[in-house]
Tab-separated table of C-alpha atoms in Angstrom:
chain	number	residue	atom	x	y	z
A	1	UNK	CA	60.652	143.857	111.078
A	2	UNK	CA	58.221	146.103	108.796
A	3	UNK	CA	58.864	143.350	106.243
A	4	UNK	CA	58.062	140.674	109.184
A	5	UNK	CA	54.471	142.444	109.579
A	6	UNK	CA	53.695	142.575	105.910
A	7	UNK	CA	54.047	139.102	105.836
A	8	UNK	CA	51.816	138.501	108.246
A	9	UNK	CA	48.959	140.657	106.809
A	10	UNK	CA	49.987	140.042	103.464
A	11	UNK	CA	50.457	136.329	102.825
A	12	UNK	CA	48.515	133.094	103.688
A	13	UNK	CA	49.587	130.792	106.125
A	14	UNK	CA	50.913	128.178	103.038
A	15	UNK	CA	52.561	131.222	101.484
A	16	UNK	CA	55.048	132.329	104.505
A	17	UNK	CA	55.387	128.023	105.297
A	18	UNK	CA	57.427	128.645	101.753
A	19	UNK	CA	58.875	131.171	102.235
A	20	UNK	CA	60.396	129.847	105.328
A	21	UNK	CA	61.180	126.626	103.911
A	22	UNK	CA	63.111	128.274	100.830
A	23	UNK	CA	65.016	130.582	102.743
A	24	UNK	CA	66.257	127.960	104.820
A	25	UNK	CA	66.784	125.656	101.994
A	26	UNK	CA	70.977	125.259	101.072
A	27	UNK	CA	70.440	125.051	97.155
A	28	UNK	CA	69.208	127.151	94.852
A	29	UNK	CA	68.218	124.322	92.703
A	30	UNK	CA	66.870	120.338	92.823
A	31	UNK	CA	66.149	119.044	96.337
A	32	UNK	CA	66.874	120.011	99.429
A	33	UNK	CA	66.537	118.582	103.227
A	34	UNK	CA	66.285	121.237	105.733
A	35	UNK	CA	65.995	121.321	109.256
A	36	UNK	CA	63.512	123.700	111.119
A	37	UNK	CA	65.194	125.817	113.818
A	38	UNK	CA	62.534	125.310	116.149
A	39	UNK	CA	59.963	122.738	117.139
A	40	UNK	CA	56.584	123.440	115.328
A	41	UNK	CA	55.048	124.918	117.845
A	42	UNK	CA	57.539	127.928	118.177
A	43	UNK	CA	57.917	127.738	114.544
A	44	UNK	CA	54.112	128.211	114.003
A	45	UNK	CA	54.452	131.186	116.390
A	46	UNK	CA	56.913	132.721	114.283
A	47	UNK	CA	54.964	132.410	111.098
A	48	UNK	CA	51.552	134.082	112.910
A	49	UNK	CA	49.749	130.989	112.750
A	50	UNK	CA	48.189	127.881	115.085
A	51	UNK	CA	50.176	124.649	115.341
A	52	UNK	CA	47.271	123.019	113.342
A	53	UNK	CA	47.223	125.564	110.792
A	54	UNK	CA	50.840	124.667	110.676
A	55	UNK	CA	49.846	121.140	109.947
A	56	UNK	CA	46.984	122.168	107.353
A	57	UNK	CA	49.710	123.803	105.247
A	58	UNK	CA	52.069	121.580	105.463
A	59	UNK	CA	49.380	119.026	104.002
A	60	UNK	CA	48.567	121.824	101.675
A	61	UNK	CA	52.480	121.751	99.959
A	62	UNK	CA	52.620	117.709	100.159
A	63	UNK	CA	51.371	118.127	96.542
A	64	UNK	CA	54.127	120.412	95.945
A	65	UNK	CA	56.918	117.929	97.004
A	66	UNK	CA	56.834	118.759	100.684
A	67	UNK	CA	57.521	116.023	103.009
A	68	UNK	CA	59.025	115.166	106.492
A	69	UNK	CA	58.493	114.520	110.049
A	70	UNK	CA	59.495	116.719	113.668
A	71	UNK	CA	62.029	119.175	112.339
A	72	UNK	CA	63.632	117.170	109.455
A	73	UNK	CA	61.723	118.413	106.131
A	74	UNK	CA	62.600	116.954	102.519
A	75	UNK	CA	61.739	119.290	99.330
A	76	UNK	CA	61.917	117.188	95.949
A	77	UNK	CA	62.198	120.445	94.325
A	78	UNK	CA	62.910	123.965	95.037
A	79	UNK	CA	61.952	125.340	91.661
A	80	UNK	CA	57.908	123.258	92.184
A	81	UNK	CA	57.894	125.069	95.780
A	82	UNK	CA	58.822	128.719	94.521
A	83	UNK	CA	55.459	128.194	92.208
A	84	UNK	CA	53.450	128.362	95.198
A	85	UNK	CA	54.160	131.778	95.951
A	86	UNK	CA	54.441	132.976	92.421
A	87	UNK	CA	50.780	134.214	91.439
A	88	UNK	CA	49.151	132.479	88.512
A	89	UNK	CA	49.121	134.247	85.127
A	90	UNK	CA	46.234	135.678	83.782
A	91	UNK	CA	44.637	133.580	81.167
């Protein structure tokens, strides 16, 4: 429970969605197709965001190779999606 509270406070909606998708992915590398455990409204509530914010988060992840419709989500490259969670390298 403490971990979930920290995630709600410290991670953006995009990062929370990314973490959920990576947790649901059956593979460690390559591409994957995941099925959300509930409808998008319930997923948004679980992530502590509105359904509209969830839609925007999915749209923001399109360049990282995430697509899908309904409860089915296709991830083209899991490593590319993991990069969303990694902080940018200082220059």
